[in-house]
PDB file of C-alpha atoms in Angstrom:
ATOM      1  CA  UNK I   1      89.930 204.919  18.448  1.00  0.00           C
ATOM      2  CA  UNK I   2      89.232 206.721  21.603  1.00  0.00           C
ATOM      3  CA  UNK I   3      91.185 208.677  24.174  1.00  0.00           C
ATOM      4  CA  UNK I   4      90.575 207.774  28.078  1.00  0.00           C
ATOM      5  CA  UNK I   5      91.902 210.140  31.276  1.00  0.00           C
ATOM      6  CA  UNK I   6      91.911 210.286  34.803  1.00  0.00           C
ATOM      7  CA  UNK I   7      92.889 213.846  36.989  1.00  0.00           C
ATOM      8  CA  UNK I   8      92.810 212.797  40.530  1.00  0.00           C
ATOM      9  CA  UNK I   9      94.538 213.758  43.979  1.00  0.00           C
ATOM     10  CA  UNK I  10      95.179 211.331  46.757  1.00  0.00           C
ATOM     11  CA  UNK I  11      97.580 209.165  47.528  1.00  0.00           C
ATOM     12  CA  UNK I  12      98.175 205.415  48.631  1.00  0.00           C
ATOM     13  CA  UNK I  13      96.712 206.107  52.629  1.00  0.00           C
ATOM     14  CA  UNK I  14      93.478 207.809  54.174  1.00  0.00           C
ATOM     15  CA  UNK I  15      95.560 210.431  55.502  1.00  0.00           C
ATOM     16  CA  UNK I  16      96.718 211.800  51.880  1.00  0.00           C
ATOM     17  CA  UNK I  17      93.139 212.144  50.467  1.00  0.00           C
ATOM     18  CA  UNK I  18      93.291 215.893  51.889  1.00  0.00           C
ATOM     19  CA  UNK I  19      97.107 216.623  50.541  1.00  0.00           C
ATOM     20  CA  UNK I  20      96.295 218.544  47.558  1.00  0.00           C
ATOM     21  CA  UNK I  21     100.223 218.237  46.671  1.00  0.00           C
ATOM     22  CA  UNK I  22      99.732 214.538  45.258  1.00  0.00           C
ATOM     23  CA  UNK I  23      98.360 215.692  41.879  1.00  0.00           C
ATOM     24  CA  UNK I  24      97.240 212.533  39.621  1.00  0.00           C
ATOM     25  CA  UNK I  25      96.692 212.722  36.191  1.00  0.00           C
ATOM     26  CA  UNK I  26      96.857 210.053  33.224  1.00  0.00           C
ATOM     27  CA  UNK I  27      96.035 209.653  29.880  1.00  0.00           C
ATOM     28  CA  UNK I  28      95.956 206.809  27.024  1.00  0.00           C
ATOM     29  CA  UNK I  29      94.676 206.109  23.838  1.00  0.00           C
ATOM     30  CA  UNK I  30      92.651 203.216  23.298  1.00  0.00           C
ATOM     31  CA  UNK I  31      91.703 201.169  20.214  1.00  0.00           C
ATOM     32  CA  UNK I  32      89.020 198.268  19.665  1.00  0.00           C
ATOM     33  CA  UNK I  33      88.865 196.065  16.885  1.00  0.00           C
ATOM     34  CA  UNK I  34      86.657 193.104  16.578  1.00  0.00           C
ATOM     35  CA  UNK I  35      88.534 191.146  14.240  1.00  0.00           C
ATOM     36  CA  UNK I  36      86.123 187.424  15.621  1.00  0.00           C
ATOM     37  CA  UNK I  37      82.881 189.151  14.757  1.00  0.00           C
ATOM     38  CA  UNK I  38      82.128 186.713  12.344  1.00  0.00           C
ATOM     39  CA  UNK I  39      80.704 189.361   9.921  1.00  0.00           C
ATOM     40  CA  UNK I  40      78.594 190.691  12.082  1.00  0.00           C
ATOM     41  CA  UNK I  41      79.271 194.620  11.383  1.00  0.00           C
ATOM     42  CA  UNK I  42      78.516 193.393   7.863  1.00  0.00           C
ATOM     43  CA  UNK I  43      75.462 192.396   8.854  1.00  0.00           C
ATOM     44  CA  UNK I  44      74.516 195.306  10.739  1.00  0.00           C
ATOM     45  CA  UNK I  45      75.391 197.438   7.772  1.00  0.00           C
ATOM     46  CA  UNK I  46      73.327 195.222   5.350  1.00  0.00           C
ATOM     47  CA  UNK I  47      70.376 196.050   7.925  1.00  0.00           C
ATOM     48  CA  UNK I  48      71.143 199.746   8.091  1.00  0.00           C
ATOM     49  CA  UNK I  49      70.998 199.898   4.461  1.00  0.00           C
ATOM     50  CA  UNK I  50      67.917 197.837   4.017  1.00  0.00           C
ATOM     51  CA  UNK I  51      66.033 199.809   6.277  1.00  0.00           C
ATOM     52  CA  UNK I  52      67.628 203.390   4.500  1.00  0.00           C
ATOM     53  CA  UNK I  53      66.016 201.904   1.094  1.00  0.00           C
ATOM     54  CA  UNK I  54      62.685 201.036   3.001  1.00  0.00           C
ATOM     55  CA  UNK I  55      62.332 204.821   4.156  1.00  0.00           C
ATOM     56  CA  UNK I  56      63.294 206.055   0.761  1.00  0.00           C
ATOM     57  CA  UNK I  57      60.622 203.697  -0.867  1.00  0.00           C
ATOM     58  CA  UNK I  58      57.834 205.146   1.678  1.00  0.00           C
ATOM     59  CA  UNK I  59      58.888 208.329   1.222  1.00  0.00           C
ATOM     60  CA  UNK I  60      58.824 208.277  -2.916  1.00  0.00           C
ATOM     61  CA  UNK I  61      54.998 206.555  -2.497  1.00  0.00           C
ATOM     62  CA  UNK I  62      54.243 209.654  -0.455  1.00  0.00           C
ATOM     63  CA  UNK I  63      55.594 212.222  -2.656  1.00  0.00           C
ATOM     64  CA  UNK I  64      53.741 209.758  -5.541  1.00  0.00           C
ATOM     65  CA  UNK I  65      50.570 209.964  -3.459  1.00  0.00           C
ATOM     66  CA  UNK I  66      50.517 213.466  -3.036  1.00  0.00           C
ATOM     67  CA  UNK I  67      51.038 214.605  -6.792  1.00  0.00           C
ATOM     68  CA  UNK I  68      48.621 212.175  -7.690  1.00  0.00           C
ATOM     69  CA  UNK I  69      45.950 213.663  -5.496  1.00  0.00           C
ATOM     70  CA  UNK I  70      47.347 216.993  -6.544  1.00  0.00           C
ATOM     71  CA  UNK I  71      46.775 215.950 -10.523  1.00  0.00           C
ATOM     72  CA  UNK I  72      43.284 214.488  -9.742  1.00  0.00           C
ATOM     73  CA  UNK I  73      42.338 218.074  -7.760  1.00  0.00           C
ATOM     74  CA  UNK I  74      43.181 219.959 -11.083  1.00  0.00           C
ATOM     75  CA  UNK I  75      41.511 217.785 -13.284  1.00  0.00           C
ATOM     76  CA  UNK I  76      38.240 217.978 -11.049  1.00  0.00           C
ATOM     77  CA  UNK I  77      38.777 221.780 -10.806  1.00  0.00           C
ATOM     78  CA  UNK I  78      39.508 222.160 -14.459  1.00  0.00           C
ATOM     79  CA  UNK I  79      35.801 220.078 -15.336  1.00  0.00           C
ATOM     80  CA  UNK I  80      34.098 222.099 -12.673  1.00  0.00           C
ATOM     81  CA  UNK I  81      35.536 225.461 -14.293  1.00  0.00           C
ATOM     82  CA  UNK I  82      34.352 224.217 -18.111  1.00  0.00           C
ATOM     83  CA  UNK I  83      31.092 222.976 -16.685  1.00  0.00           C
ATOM     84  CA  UNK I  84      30.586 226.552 -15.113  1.00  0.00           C
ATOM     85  CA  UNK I  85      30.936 228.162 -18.079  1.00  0.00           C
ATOM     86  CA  UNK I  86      29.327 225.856 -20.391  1.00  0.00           C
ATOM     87  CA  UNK I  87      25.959 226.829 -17.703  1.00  0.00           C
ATOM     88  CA  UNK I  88      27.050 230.531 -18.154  1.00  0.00           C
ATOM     89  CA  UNK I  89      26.782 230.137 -21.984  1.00  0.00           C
ATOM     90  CA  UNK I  90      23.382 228.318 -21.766  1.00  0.00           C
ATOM     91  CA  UNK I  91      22.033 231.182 -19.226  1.00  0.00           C
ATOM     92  CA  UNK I  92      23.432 233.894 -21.733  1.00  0.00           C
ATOM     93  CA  UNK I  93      21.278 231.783 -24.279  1.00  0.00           C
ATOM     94  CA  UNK I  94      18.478 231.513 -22.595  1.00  0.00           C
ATOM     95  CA  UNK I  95      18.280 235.600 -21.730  1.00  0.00           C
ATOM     96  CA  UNK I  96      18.461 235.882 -25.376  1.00  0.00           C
ATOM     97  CA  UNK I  97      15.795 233.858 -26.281  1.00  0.00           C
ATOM     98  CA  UNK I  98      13.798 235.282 -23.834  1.00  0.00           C
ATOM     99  CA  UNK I  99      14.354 238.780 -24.728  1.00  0.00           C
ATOM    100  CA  UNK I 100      13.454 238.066 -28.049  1.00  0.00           C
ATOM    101  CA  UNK I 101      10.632 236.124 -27.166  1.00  0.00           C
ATOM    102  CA  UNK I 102       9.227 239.403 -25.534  1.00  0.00           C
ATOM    103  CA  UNK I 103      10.138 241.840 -28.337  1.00  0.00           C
ATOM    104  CA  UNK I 104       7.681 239.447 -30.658  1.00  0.00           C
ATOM    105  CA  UNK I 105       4.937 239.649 -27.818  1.00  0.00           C
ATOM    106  CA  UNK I 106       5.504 242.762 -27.597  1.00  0.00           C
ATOM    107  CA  UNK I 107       5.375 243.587 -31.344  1.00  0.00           C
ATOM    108  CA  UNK I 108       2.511 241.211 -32.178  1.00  0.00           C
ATOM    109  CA  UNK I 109       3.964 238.692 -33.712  1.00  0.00           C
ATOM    110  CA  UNK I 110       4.133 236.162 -31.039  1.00  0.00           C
ATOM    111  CA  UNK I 111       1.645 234.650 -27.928  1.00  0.00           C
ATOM    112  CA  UNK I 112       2.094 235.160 -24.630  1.00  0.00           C
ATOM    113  CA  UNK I 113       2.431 231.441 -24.455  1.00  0.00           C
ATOM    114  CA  UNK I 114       5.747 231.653 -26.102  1.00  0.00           C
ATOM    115  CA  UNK I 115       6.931 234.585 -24.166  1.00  0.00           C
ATOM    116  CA  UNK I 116       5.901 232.971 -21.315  1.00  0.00           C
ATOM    117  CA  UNK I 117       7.789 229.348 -22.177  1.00  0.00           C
ATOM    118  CA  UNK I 118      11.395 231.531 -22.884  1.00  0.00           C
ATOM    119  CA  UNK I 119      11.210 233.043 -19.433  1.00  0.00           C
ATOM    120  CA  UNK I 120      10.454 229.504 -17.892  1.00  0.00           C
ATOM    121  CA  UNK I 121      13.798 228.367 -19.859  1.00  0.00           C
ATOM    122  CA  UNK I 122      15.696 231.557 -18.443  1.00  0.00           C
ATOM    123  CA  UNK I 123      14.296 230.754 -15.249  1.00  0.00           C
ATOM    124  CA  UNK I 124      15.635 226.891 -15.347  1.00  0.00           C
ATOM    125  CA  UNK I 125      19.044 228.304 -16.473  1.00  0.00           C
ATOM    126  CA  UNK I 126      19.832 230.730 -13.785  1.00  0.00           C
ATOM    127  CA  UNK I 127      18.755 227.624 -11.069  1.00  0.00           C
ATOM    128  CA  UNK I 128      21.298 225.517 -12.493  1.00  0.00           C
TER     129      UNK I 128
END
């Protein structure tokens, strides 16, 4: 359903196009129905909602794709954080042995070879 108008002035001659007495105006409602379409606006709705469910299906595989890249970043940063502190406990080992290594050098009671080899392992700890 629409509504159509026309304002105009003017009349039937030339002459009255610059009479500004002959005011025009009309107005009518008008209403279309396609009643031979054949099912053709069923059609075209079929199509609209085909294409509706296509966008929603892209749009769930994105929101899929990006919590699955999400998940996979917090597994990888999760590993990274236990293999950081697995290399933290090995270094705090390693400091250890080497301390004590010295105090038995240092007392007598072990070579400087020894010594020696438990600052080698510190030093291989704190590189990794």
């Amino acid at each position: 359903l629409s509504f159509m108008g026309l304002i105009g002035i003017g009349g039937t001659k030339i002459g009255d196009l610059g009479n500004l007495d002959d005011f025009v105006a009309l107005g009518a409602p008008q209403l279309s129905w396609s009643f031979l379409d054949f099912g053709r606006n069923k059609a075209k709705v079929g199509q609209a909602e085909a294409v509706r469910d296509e966008a929603e299906a892209r749009y769930r595989g994105t929101v899929l794709t990006a919590l699955r890249d999400a998940e996979d970043s917090l597994a990888r940063f999760r590993e990274s954080r236990i293999a950081v502190a697995s290399l933290a406990r090995v270094r705090d080992k390693a400091a250890l042995s080497a301390q004590l290594a010295q105090d038995r050098y240092s007392a007598g009671t072990a070579s400087k070879v020894a010594a020696i080899g438990a600052r080698n392992d510190l030093n291989r700890a704190e590189q990794d």
